[in-house]
Coordinates of N, CA, C and O in Angstrom, one line a residue:
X52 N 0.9 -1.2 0.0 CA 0.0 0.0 0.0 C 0.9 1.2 0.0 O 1.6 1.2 1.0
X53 N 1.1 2.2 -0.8 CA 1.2 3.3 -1.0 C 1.3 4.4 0.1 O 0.4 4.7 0.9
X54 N 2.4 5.1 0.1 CA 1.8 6.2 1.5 C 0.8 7.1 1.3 O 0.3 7.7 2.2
X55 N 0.3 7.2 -0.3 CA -0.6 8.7 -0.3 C -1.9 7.5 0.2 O -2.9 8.0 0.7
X56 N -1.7 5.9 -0.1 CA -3.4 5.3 -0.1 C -3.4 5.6 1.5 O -4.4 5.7 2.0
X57 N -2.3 5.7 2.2 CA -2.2 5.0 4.0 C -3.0 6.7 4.5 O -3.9 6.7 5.3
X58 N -2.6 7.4 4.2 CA -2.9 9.4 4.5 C -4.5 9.3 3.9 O -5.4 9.5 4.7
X59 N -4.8 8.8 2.3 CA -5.9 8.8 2.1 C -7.0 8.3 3.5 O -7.9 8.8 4.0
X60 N -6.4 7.0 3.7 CA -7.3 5.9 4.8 C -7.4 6.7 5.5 O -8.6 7.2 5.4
X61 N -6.4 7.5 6.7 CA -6.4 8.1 7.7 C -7.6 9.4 7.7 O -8.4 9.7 8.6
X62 N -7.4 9.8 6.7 CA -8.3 11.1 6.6 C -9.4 10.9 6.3 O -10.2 11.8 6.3
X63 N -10.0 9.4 5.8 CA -11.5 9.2 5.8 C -12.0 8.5 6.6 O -13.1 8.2 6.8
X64 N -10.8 8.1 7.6 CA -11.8 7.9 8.8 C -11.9 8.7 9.7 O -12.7 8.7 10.6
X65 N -10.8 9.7 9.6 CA -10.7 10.9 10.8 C -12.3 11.5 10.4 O -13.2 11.8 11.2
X66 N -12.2 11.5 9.4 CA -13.4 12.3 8.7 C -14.9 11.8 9.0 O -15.8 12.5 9.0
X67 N -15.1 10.2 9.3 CA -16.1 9.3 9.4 C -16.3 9.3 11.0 O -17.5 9.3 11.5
X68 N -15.5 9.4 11.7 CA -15.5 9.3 13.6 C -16.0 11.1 13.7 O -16.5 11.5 14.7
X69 N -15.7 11.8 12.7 CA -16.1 13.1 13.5 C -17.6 13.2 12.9 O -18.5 13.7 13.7
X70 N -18.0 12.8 11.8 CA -19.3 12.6 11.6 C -20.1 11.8 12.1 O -21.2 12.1 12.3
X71 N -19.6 10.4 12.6 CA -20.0 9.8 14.2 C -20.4 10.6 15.3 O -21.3 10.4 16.1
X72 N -19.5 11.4 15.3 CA -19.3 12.1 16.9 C -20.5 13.4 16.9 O -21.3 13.7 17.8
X73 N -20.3 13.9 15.4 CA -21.8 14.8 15.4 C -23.0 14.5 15.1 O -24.0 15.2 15.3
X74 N -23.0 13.0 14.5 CA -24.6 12.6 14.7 C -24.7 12.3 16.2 O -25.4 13.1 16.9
X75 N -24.1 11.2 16.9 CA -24.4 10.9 18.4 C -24.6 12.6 19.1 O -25.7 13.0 19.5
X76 N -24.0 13.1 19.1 CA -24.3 14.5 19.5 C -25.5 15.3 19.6 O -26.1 15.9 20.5
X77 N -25.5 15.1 18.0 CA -27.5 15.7 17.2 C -28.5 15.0 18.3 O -29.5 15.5 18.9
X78 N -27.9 13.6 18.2 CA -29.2 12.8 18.4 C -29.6 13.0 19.8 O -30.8 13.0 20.2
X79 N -28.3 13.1 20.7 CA -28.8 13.1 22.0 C -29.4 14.7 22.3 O -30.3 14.7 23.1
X80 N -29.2 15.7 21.9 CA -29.4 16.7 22.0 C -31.1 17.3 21.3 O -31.8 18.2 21.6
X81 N -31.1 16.6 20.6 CA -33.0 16.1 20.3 C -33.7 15.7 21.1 O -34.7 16.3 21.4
X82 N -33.1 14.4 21.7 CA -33.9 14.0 23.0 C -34.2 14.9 24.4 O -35.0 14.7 25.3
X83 N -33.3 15.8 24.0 CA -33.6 16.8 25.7 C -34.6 17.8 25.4 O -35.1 18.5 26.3
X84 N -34.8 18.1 24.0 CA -35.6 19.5 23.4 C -37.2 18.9 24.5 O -37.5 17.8 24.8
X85 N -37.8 20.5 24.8 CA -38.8 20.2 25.2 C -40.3 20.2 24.0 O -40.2 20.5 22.8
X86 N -41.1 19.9 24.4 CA -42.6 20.2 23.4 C -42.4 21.6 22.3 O -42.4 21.7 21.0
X87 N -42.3 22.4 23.2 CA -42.4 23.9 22.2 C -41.1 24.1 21.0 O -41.3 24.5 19.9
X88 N -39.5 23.7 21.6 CA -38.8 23.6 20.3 C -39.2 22.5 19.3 O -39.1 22.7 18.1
X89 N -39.7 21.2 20.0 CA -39.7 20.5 18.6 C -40.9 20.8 17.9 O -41.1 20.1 16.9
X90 N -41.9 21.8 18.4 CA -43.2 22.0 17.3 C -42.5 23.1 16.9 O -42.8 23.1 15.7
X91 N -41.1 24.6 17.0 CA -40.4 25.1 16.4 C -39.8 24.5 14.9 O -39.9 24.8 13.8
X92 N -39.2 23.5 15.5 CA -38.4 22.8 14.2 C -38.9 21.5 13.4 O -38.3 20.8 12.6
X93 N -40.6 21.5 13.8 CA -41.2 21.0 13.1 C -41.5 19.4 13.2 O -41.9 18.7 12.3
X94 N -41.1 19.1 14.3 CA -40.8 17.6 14.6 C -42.1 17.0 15.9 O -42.0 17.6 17.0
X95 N -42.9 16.2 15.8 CA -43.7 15.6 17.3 C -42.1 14.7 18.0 O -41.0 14.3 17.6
X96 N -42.7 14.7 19.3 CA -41.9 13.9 20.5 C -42.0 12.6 20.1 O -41.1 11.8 20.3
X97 N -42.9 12.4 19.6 CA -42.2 11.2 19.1 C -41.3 10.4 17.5 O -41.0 9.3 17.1
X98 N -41.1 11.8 17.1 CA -40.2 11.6 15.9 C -38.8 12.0 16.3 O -37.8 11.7 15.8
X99 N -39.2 12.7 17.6 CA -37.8 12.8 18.1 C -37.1 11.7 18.8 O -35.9 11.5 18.8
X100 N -38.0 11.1 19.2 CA -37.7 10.0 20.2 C -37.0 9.0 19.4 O -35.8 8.7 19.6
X101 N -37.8 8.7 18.5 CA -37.5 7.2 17.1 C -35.8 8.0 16.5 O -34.7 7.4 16.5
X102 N -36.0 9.4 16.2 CA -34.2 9.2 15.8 C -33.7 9.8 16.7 O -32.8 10.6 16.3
X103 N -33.8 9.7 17.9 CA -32.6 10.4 19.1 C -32.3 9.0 19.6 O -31.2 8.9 20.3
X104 N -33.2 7.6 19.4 CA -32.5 6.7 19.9 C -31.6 5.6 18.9 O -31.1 4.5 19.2
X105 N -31.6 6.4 17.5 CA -31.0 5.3 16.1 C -29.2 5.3 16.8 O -28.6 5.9 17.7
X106 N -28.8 4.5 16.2 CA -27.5 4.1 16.4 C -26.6 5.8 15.6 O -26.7 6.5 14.6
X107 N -26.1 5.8 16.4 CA -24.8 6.9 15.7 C -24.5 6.8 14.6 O -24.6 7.8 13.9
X108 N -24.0 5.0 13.8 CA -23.8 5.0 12.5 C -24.8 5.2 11.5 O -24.4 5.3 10.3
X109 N -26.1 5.3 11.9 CA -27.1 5.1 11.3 C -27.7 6.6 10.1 O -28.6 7.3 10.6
X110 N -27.5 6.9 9.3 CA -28.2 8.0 8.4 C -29.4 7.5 8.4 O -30.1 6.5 8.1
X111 N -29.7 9.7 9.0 CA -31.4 10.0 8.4 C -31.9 9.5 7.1 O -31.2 9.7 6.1
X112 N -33.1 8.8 7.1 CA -33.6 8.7 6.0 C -35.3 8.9 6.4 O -36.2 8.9 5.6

């Protein structure tokens, strides 16, 4: 393996753990909103609930 493929590796997973790090983040920070922000941003308590508890790895769909 190549040093630019070994730098490439490194930088897409540096890149994948920080986008980990900000979904788990998102997600738990959903879960604490009360009634009046999530009718702000458009969401019921229980849509928040179903993706504040999806796995980290997991993309919105």
């Amino acid at each position: 393996m190549s040093r630019f493929s070994l730098i490439q590796l490194r930088y897409q997973l540096r890149s994948q753990m920080r986008a980990y790090r900000e979904r788990r983040r998102s997600r738990r920070q959903l879960l604490t909103l009360d009634d009046r922000l999530l009718r702000d941003i458009g969401i019921t308590r229980a849509q928040a609930q179903k993706e504040g508890r999806k796995s980290f790895w997991k993309h919105t769909n």
